[in-house]
Amino acid sequence: MPLINKICIGSVALLLLLCKAAYADAPAAPAPSLLDGFSLGGYSSAGIAVPRSAEATAAINEISLILTWENESRFKFFSEVELEHPLSWDDDNKFHTKQSNIDLERFYLDYNLSDNTNLRGGRFLTPTGRWNQLHASPLVWTSSRPVATSRLFPTAINGIMSFGAIPLNTSALEYSVYIETLKDQDLSSDEINFNNTKGARIAFGQQANIGVNLMSFDEKNSVSARYHLLGLDFLTHYRDIEILGEAFQRWDKHNNRSGYGAYVQTAIPLPIGTNWYGITRIETFQRPDEGHQQRWLVGATWRIKPARLLKLEFTGGSADQPESPRGFLASFAVLF
């Protein structure tokens, strides 16, 4: 065998031995830590309100901290703690913290059972309609919330839920089924007392996504009663215009109508600058203890960046609401 071949064979053998030794001496990759999957974020908003029948106010509306955990397992964790109105100003009290409150918005654990099924346990937003699931300030077009999405049904529960998506030919059928297992232990002064909640939702469609909502619950105010609710919602686009709508109807256990609400909202790109949108909304709402209300909104929203919004709006109609007084509202929201 020529000398050069012997040298090459010897070099390769020596290299393999060195590589094997180096691999044997190399430390093993550390096992993933549970702390590696945590992520912290949140959102905040601040604004001013100039109501038609009350004094002007300014406030930091909320500071929400969101903690999530996810790794390569089938489990996921989500929590959101919100500090509501940590600082406010009005002409009588100047700067104050009288309206501040800490609220545990969400706290749940998900388990991926299969490709089409997930299980959730803890405190979560009821998947009723669209606004209730995406009501964070940087994710919605307006500072005020449609009345029908907050005063007709429970917006959050402590319980369990099964949810997922079933593939269809051109889209998917999304579903959620949930039940309350532990009633709220603490209620704010303007919060309606709901409990014993259970319900379901399906959503389907591609060009015009449509949702159907069913729910039953007890409501305790001056009297206690069991209600059933049917809700419909849709989201679609015509060219660059977004059109969103929701409608809800309630019945009591005797099948008497006991409240309803609906709204339609549009977001239209404006030619006045980059990422400016004109916002319009009309609403109707009725509860036996609050009467019938009709409301309207017109405004403009500047999406400065995907996670930063400046909102300007005028609201009018037949009545004031705590989260939506008639008059002028302006706010700035940021997702971080």
PDB file of C-alpha atoms in Angstrom, residues 40-248:
ATOM      1  CA  LEU A  40     -44.723  38.170  30.497  1.00  0.00           C
ATOM      2  CA  GLY A  41     -46.614  40.879  28.624  1.00  0.00           C
ATOM      3  CA  GLY A  42     -49.732  42.959  28.910  1.00  0.00           C
ATOM      4  CA  TYR A  43     -51.545  46.097  27.815  1.00  0.00           C
ATOM      5  CA  SER A  44     -52.607  49.469  29.141  1.00  0.00           C
ATOM      6  CA  SER A  45     -54.777  52.421  28.181  1.00  0.00           C
ATOM      7  CA  ALA A  46     -55.377  55.961  29.352  1.00  0.00           C
ATOM      8  CA  GLY A  47     -58.028  58.430  28.301  1.00  0.00           C
ATOM      9  CA  ILE A  48     -60.250  61.414  28.890  1.00  0.00           C
ATOM     10  CA  ALA A  49     -64.042  61.630  28.974  1.00  0.00           C
ATOM     11  CA  VAL A  50     -66.148  64.750  28.478  1.00  0.00           C
ATOM     12  CA  PRO A  51     -69.726  63.591  29.214  1.00  0.00           C
ATOM     13  CA  ARG A  52     -72.774  65.630  28.236  1.00  0.00           C
ATOM     14  CA  SER A  53     -74.244  65.626  31.749  1.00  0.00           C
ATOM     15  CA  ALA A  54     -71.232  65.316  34.074  1.00  0.00           C
ATOM     16  CA  GLU A  55     -67.794  66.801  34.670  1.00  0.00           C
ATOM     17  CA  ALA A  56     -64.771  65.891  32.574  1.00  0.00           C
ATOM     18  CA  THR A  57     -62.474  63.154  33.845  1.00  0.00           C
ATOM     19  CA  ALA A  58     -59.097  61.703  32.949  1.00  0.00           C
ATOM     20  CA  ALA A  59     -57.727  58.345  34.014  1.00  0.00           C
ATOM     21  CA  ILE A  60     -55.355  55.494  33.469  1.00  0.00           C
ATOM     22  CA  ASN A  61     -58.105  53.051  32.554  1.00  0.00           C
ATOM     23  CA  GLU A  62     -56.248  49.814  33.201  1.00  0.00           C
ATOM     24  CA  ILE A  63     -52.891  48.125  33.466  1.00  0.00           C
ATOM     25  CA  SER A  64     -53.152  44.425  32.641  1.00  0.00           C
ATOM     26  CA  LEU A  65     -50.299  41.986  33.140  1.00  0.00           C
ATOM     27  CA  ILE A  66     -50.441  38.704  31.209  1.00  0.00           C
ATOM     28  CA  LEU A  67     -48.318  35.728  32.249  1.00  0.00           C
ATOM     29  CA  THR A  68     -48.235  32.653  30.018  1.00  0.00           C
ATOM     30  CA  TRP A  69     -46.396  29.358  30.072  1.00  0.00           C
ATOM     31  CA  GLU A  70     -45.904  26.938  27.194  1.00  0.00           C
ATOM     32  CA  ASN A  71     -43.320  24.325  26.248  1.00  0.00           C
ATOM     33  CA  GLU A  72     -43.349  21.185  24.145  1.00  0.00           C
ATOM     34  CA  SER A  73     -45.857  19.416  26.385  1.00  0.00           C
ATOM     35  CA  ARG A  74     -49.617  19.288  25.935  1.00  0.00           C
ATOM     36  CA  PHE A  75     -50.180  21.827  28.722  1.00  0.00           C
ATOM     37  CA  LYS A  76     -50.504  25.610  28.436  1.00  0.00           C
ATOM     38  CA  PHE A  77     -51.066  28.178  31.176  1.00  0.00           C
ATOM     39  CA  PHE A  78     -52.564  31.674  30.909  1.00  0.00           C
ATOM     40  CA  SER A  79     -53.239  34.351  33.523  1.00  0.00           C
ATOM     41  CA  GLU A  80     -54.252  37.997  33.404  1.00  0.00           C
ATOM     42  CA  VAL A  81     -54.348  40.351  36.383  1.00  0.00           C
ATOM     43  CA  GLU A  82     -55.824  43.786  35.791  1.00  0.00           C
ATOM     44  CA  LEU A  83     -55.377  46.928  37.858  1.00  0.00           C
ATOM     45  CA  GLU A  84     -58.468  48.968  37.035  1.00  0.00           C
ATOM     46  CA  HIS A  85     -58.389  52.767  37.214  1.00  0.00           C
ATOM     47  CA  PRO A  86     -55.154  52.982  39.211  1.00  0.00           C
ATOM     48  CA  LEU A  87     -55.131  56.781  38.863  1.00  0.00           C
ATOM     49  CA  SER A  88     -57.963  59.187  38.025  1.00  0.00           C
ATOM     50  CA  TRP A  89     -58.514  62.935  37.896  1.00  0.00           C
ATOM     51  CA  ASP A  90     -61.607  65.109  38.116  1.00  0.00           C
ATOM     52  CA  ASP A  91     -62.245  68.698  39.086  1.00  0.00           C
ATOM     53  CA  ASP A  92     -63.605  67.873  42.540  1.00  0.00           C
ATOM     54  CA  ASN A  93     -61.108  65.244  43.705  1.00  0.00           C
ATOM     55  CA  LYS A  94     -58.100  66.151  41.541  1.00  0.00           C
ATOM     56  CA  PHE A  95     -55.793  63.119  41.319  1.00  0.00           C
ATOM     57  CA  HIS A  96     -57.108  60.160  43.301  1.00  0.00           C
ATOM     58  CA  THR A  97     -57.255  56.354  43.474  1.00  0.00           C
ATOM     59  CA  LYS A  98     -60.838  55.959  44.738  1.00  0.00           C
ATOM     60  CA  GLN A  99     -61.861  53.838  41.748  1.00  0.00           C
ATOM     61  CA  SER A 100     -58.802  51.586  41.737  1.00  0.00           C
ATOM     62  CA  ASN A 101     -59.387  47.857  41.935  1.00  0.00           C
ATOM     63  CA  ILE A 102     -57.453  44.643  41.259  1.00  0.00           C
ATOM     64  CA  ASP A 103     -59.273  42.033  39.210  1.00  0.00           C
ATOM     65  CA  LEU A 104     -58.206  38.511  38.278  1.00  0.00           C
ATOM     66  CA  GLU A 105     -59.495  38.501  34.700  1.00  0.00           C
ATOM     67  CA  ARG A 106     -58.242  35.067  33.628  1.00  0.00           C
ATOM     68  CA  PHE A 107     -56.390  32.174  35.232  1.00  0.00           C
ATOM     69  CA  TYR A 108     -56.580  28.813  33.499  1.00  0.00           C
ATOM     70  CA  LEU A 109     -54.716  25.722  32.337  1.00  0.00           C
ATOM     71  CA  ASP A 110     -55.228  24.152  28.893  1.00  0.00           C
ATOM     72  CA  TYR A 111     -54.588  20.548  27.929  1.00  0.00           C
ATOM     73  CA  ASN A 112     -54.347  19.463  24.285  1.00  0.00           C
ATOM     74  CA  LEU A 113     -56.269  16.191  24.197  1.00  0.00           C
ATOM     75  CA  SER A 114     -56.097  15.690  20.415  1.00  0.00           C
ATOM     76  CA  ASP A 115     -55.824  17.593  17.135  1.00  0.00           C
ATOM     77  CA  ASN A 116     -59.456  18.685  17.428  1.00  0.00           C
ATOM     78  CA  THR A 117     -60.042  18.824  21.189  1.00  0.00           C
ATOM     79  CA  ASN A 118     -58.644  20.910  24.040  1.00  0.00           C
ATOM     80  CA  LEU A 119     -59.659  21.054  27.691  1.00  0.00           C
ATOM     81  CA  ARG A 120     -59.558  24.186  29.866  1.00  0.00           C
ATOM     82  CA  GLY A 121     -59.992  24.577  33.597  1.00  0.00           C
ATOM     83  CA  GLY A 122     -59.919  27.732  35.724  1.00  0.00           C
ATOM     84  CA  ARG A 123     -61.225  31.266  35.267  1.00  0.00           C
ATOM     85  CA  PHE A 124     -61.815  32.305  31.657  1.00  0.00           C
ATOM     86  CA  LEU A 125     -63.885  34.632  29.497  1.00  0.00           C
ATOM     87  CA  THR A 126     -67.090  33.067  28.269  1.00  0.00           C
ATOM     88  CA  PRO A 127     -66.754  32.525  24.486  1.00  0.00           C
ATOM     89  CA  THR A 128     -69.980  34.449  23.844  1.00  0.00           C
ATOM     90  CA  GLY A 129     -69.910  36.583  20.719  1.00  0.00           C
ATOM     91  CA  ARG A 130     -66.735  38.317  19.581  1.00  0.00           C
ATOM     92  CA  TRP A 131     -66.230  41.460  21.632  1.00  0.00           C
ATOM     93  CA  ASN A 132     -66.200  39.611  24.929  1.00  0.00           C
ATOM     94  CA  GLN A 133     -63.320  37.412  23.804  1.00  0.00           C
ATOM     95  CA  LEU A 134     -61.203  40.265  22.347  1.00  0.00           C
ATOM     96  CA  HIS A 135     -62.129  43.225  24.551  1.00  0.00           C
ATOM     97  CA  ALA A 136     -58.562  44.298  25.412  1.00  0.00           C
ATOM     98  CA  SER A 137     -58.105  47.979  24.547  1.00  0.00           C
ATOM     99  CA  PRO A 138     -55.410  47.541  21.844  1.00  0.00           C
ATOM    100  CA  LEU A 139     -57.537  44.889  20.074  1.00  0.00           C
ATOM    101  CA  VAL A 140     -60.802  46.837  19.623  1.00  0.00           C
ATOM    102  CA  TRP A 141     -61.597  49.963  17.619  1.00  0.00           C
ATOM    103  CA  THR A 142     -63.351  52.049  20.287  1.00  0.00           C
ATOM    104  CA  SER A 143     -62.825  53.232  23.853  1.00  0.00           C
ATOM    105  CA  SER A 144     -66.386  52.316  24.847  1.00  0.00           C
ATOM    106  CA  ARG A 145     -67.862  48.834  24.827  1.00  0.00           C
ATOM    107  CA  PRO A 146     -71.237  47.928  23.269  1.00  0.00           C
ATOM    108  CA  VAL A 147     -73.739  47.680  26.107  1.00  0.00           C
ATOM    109  CA  ALA A 148     -75.166  44.369  24.886  1.00  0.00           C
ATOM    110  CA  THR A 149     -71.795  42.641  25.364  1.00  0.00           C
ATOM    111  CA  SER A 150     -71.541  43.367  29.092  1.00  0.00           C
ATOM    112  CA  ARG A 151     -75.000  43.521  30.715  1.00  0.00           C
ATOM    113  CA  LEU A 152     -76.963  40.601  29.306  1.00  0.00           C
ATOM    114  CA  PHE A 153     -74.845  37.548  30.148  1.00  0.00           C
ATOM    115  CA  PRO A 154     -71.874  36.434  32.280  1.00  0.00           C
ATOM    116  CA  THR A 155     -68.662  37.676  30.688  1.00  0.00           C
ATOM    117  CA  ALA A 156     -66.393  35.315  32.679  1.00  0.00           C
ATOM    118  CA  ILE A 157     -66.813  32.174  34.775  1.00  0.00           C
ATOM    119  CA  ASN A 158     -64.831  29.790  36.947  1.00  0.00           C
ATOM    120  CA  GLY A 159     -65.266  26.381  35.387  1.00  0.00           C
ATOM    121  CA  ILE A 160     -64.246  23.904  32.708  1.00  0.00           C
ATOM    122  CA  MET A 161     -64.486  24.031  28.925  1.00  0.00           C
ATOM    123  CA  SER A 162     -63.878  21.835  25.909  1.00  0.00           C
ATOM    124  CA  PHE A 163     -62.968  23.627  22.680  1.00  0.00           C
ATOM    125  CA  GLY A 164     -61.340  23.055  19.324  1.00  0.00           C
ATOM    126  CA  ALA A 165     -61.790  23.139  15.553  1.00  0.00           C
ATOM    127  CA  ILE A 166     -63.021  20.545  13.074  1.00  0.00           C
ATOM    128  CA  PRO A 167     -61.615  20.967   9.533  1.00  0.00           C
ATOM    129  CA  LEU A 168     -64.093  21.534   6.711  1.00  0.00           C
ATOM    130  CA  ASN A 169     -63.566  21.753   2.957  1.00  0.00           C
ATOM    131  CA  THR A 170     -62.548  25.436   2.833  1.00  0.00           C
ATOM    132  CA  SER A 171     -62.527  26.483   6.506  1.00  0.00           C
ATOM    133  CA  ALA A 172     -63.124  24.988   9.964  1.00  0.00           C
ATOM    134  CA  LEU A 173     -65.951  24.586  12.447  1.00  0.00           C
ATOM    135  CA  GLU A 174     -64.856  26.075  15.773  1.00  0.00           C
ATOM    136  CA  TYR A 175     -66.681  24.959  18.899  1.00  0.00           C
ATOM    137  CA  SER A 176     -66.728  25.591  22.659  1.00  0.00           C
ATOM    138  CA  VAL A 177     -68.759  23.898  25.410  1.00  0.00           C
ATOM    139  CA  TYR A 178     -68.433  25.148  29.000  1.00  0.00           C
ATOM    140  CA  ILE A 179     -69.942  24.965  32.480  1.00  0.00           C
ATOM    141  CA  GLU A 180     -69.403  26.933  35.693  1.00  0.00           C
ATOM    142  CA  THR A 181     -68.145  24.939  38.672  1.00  0.00           C
ATOM    143  CA  LEU A 182     -67.421  27.705  41.224  1.00  0.00           C
ATOM    144  CA  LYS A 183     -69.339  30.969  41.555  1.00  0.00           C
ATOM    145  CA  ASP A 184     -67.573  34.332  41.892  1.00  0.00           C
ATOM    146  CA  GLN A 185     -66.653  35.143  45.465  1.00  0.00           C
ATOM    147  CA  ASP A 186     -66.257  38.908  44.984  1.00  0.00           C
ATOM    148  CA  LEU A 187     -68.425  41.291  42.935  1.00  0.00           C
ATOM    149  CA  SER A 188     -67.935  45.013  42.303  1.00  0.00           C
ATOM    150  CA  SER A 189     -70.753  47.448  43.022  1.00  0.00           C
ATOM    151  CA  ASP A 190     -71.865  47.818  39.368  1.00  0.00           C
ATOM    152  CA  GLU A 191     -71.424  44.137  38.464  1.00  0.00           C
ATOM    153  CA  ILE A 192     -74.445  41.919  37.828  1.00  0.00           C
ATOM    154  CA  ASN A 193     -74.555  38.735  39.886  1.00  0.00           C
ATOM    155  CA  PHE A 194     -74.636  35.756  37.491  1.00  0.00           C
ATOM    156  CA  ASN A 195     -74.035  32.115  38.417  1.00  0.00           C
ATOM    157  CA  ASN A 196     -74.779  28.498  37.459  1.00  0.00           C
ATOM    158  CA  THR A 197     -73.700  29.250  33.917  1.00  0.00           C
ATOM    159  CA  LYS A 198     -73.403  26.781  31.080  1.00  0.00           C
ATOM    160  CA  GLY A 199     -73.301  27.244  27.340  1.00  0.00           C
ATOM    161  CA  ALA A 200     -71.872  26.485  23.925  1.00  0.00           C
ATOM    162  CA  ARG A 201     -70.684  28.293  20.814  1.00  0.00           C
ATOM    163  CA  ILE A 202     -69.967  27.313  17.222  1.00  0.00           C
ATOM    164  CA  ALA A 203     -68.394  29.507  14.542  1.00  0.00           C
ATOM    165  CA  PHE A 204     -67.948  28.785  10.857  1.00  0.00           C
ATOM    166  CA  GLY A 205     -67.426  30.435   7.489  1.00  0.00           C
ATOM    167  CA  GLN A 206     -64.572  32.046   5.620  1.00  0.00           C
ATOM    168  CA  GLN A 207     -65.614  35.254   3.874  1.00  0.00           C
ATOM    169  CA  ALA A 208     -68.261  36.032   6.504  1.00  0.00           C
ATOM    170  CA  ASN A 209     -67.431  34.268   9.747  1.00  0.00           C
ATOM    171  CA  ILE A 210     -70.646  33.547  11.661  1.00  0.00           C
ATOM    172  CA  GLY A 211     -71.054  32.530  15.293  1.00  0.00           C
ATOM    173  CA  VAL A 212     -74.013  30.955  17.117  1.00  0.00           C
ATOM    174  CA  ASN A 213     -74.153  31.172  20.936  1.00  0.00           C
ATOM    175  CA  LEU A 214     -76.347  29.327  23.446  1.00  0.00           C
ATOM    176  CA  MET A 215     -76.245  29.993  27.191  1.00  0.00           C
ATOM    177  CA  SER A 216     -78.285  29.522  30.364  1.00  0.00           C
ATOM    178  CA  PHE A 217     -77.605  31.149  33.747  1.00  0.00           C
ATOM    179  CA  ASP A 218     -79.111  32.483  36.957  1.00  0.00           C
ATOM    180  CA  GLU A 219     -79.242  36.230  37.543  1.00  0.00           C
ATOM    181  CA  LYS A 220     -79.689  37.673  41.012  1.00  0.00           C
ATOM    182  CA  ASN A 221     -80.826  41.291  41.345  1.00  0.00           C
ATOM    183  CA  SER A 222     -84.087  42.364  42.979  1.00  0.00           C
ATOM    184  CA  VAL A 223     -85.401  38.880  42.156  1.00  0.00           C
ATOM    185  CA  SER A 224     -83.642  35.648  41.197  1.00  0.00           C
ATOM    186  CA  ALA A 225     -84.442  34.055  37.846  1.00  0.00           C
ATOM    187  CA  ARG A 226     -83.116  31.542  35.355  1.00  0.00           C
ATOM    188  CA  TYR A 227     -82.499  32.827  31.827  1.00  0.00           C
ATOM    189  CA  HIS A 228     -81.718  31.287  28.460  1.00  0.00           C
ATOM    190  CA  LEU A 229     -79.872  33.250  25.790  1.00  0.00           C
ATOM    191  CA  LEU A 230     -79.450  32.911  22.030  1.00  0.00           C
ATOM    192  CA  GLY A 231     -76.779  34.975  20.322  1.00  0.00           C
ATOM    193  CA  LEU A 232     -75.651  35.489  16.732  1.00  0.00           C
ATOM    194  CA  ASP A 233     -72.538  37.315  15.566  1.00  0.00           C
ATOM    195  CA  PHE A 234     -70.659  37.908  12.345  1.00  0.00           C
ATOM    196  CA  LEU A 235     -67.460  39.444  11.050  1.00  0.00           C
ATOM    197  CA  THR A 236     -66.923  40.199   7.372  1.00  0.00           C
ATOM    198  CA  HIS A 237     -65.056  42.550   5.033  1.00  0.00           C
ATOM    199  CA  TYR A 238     -66.246  44.442   1.991  1.00  0.00           C
ATOM    200  CA  ARG A 239     -63.131  45.601   0.155  1.00  0.00           C
ATOM    201  CA  ASP A 240     -61.179  47.277   2.984  1.00  0.00           C
ATOM    202  CA  ILE A 241     -64.209  47.887   5.221  1.00  0.00           C
ATOM    203  CA  GLU A 242     -64.633  45.746   8.335  1.00  0.00           C
ATOM    204  CA  ILE A 243     -68.225  45.047   9.405  1.00  0.00           C
ATOM    205  CA  LEU A 244     -68.900  43.505  12.816  1.00  0.00           C
ATOM    206  CA  GLY A 245     -72.218  42.725  14.449  1.00  0.00           C
ATOM    207  CA  GLU A 246     -73.726  40.853  17.407  1.00  0.00           C
ATOM    208  CA  ALA A 247     -77.305  40.241  18.567  1.00  0.00           C
ATOM    209  CA  PHE A 248     -78.625  38.577  21.753  1.00  0.00           C
TER     210      PHE A 248
END
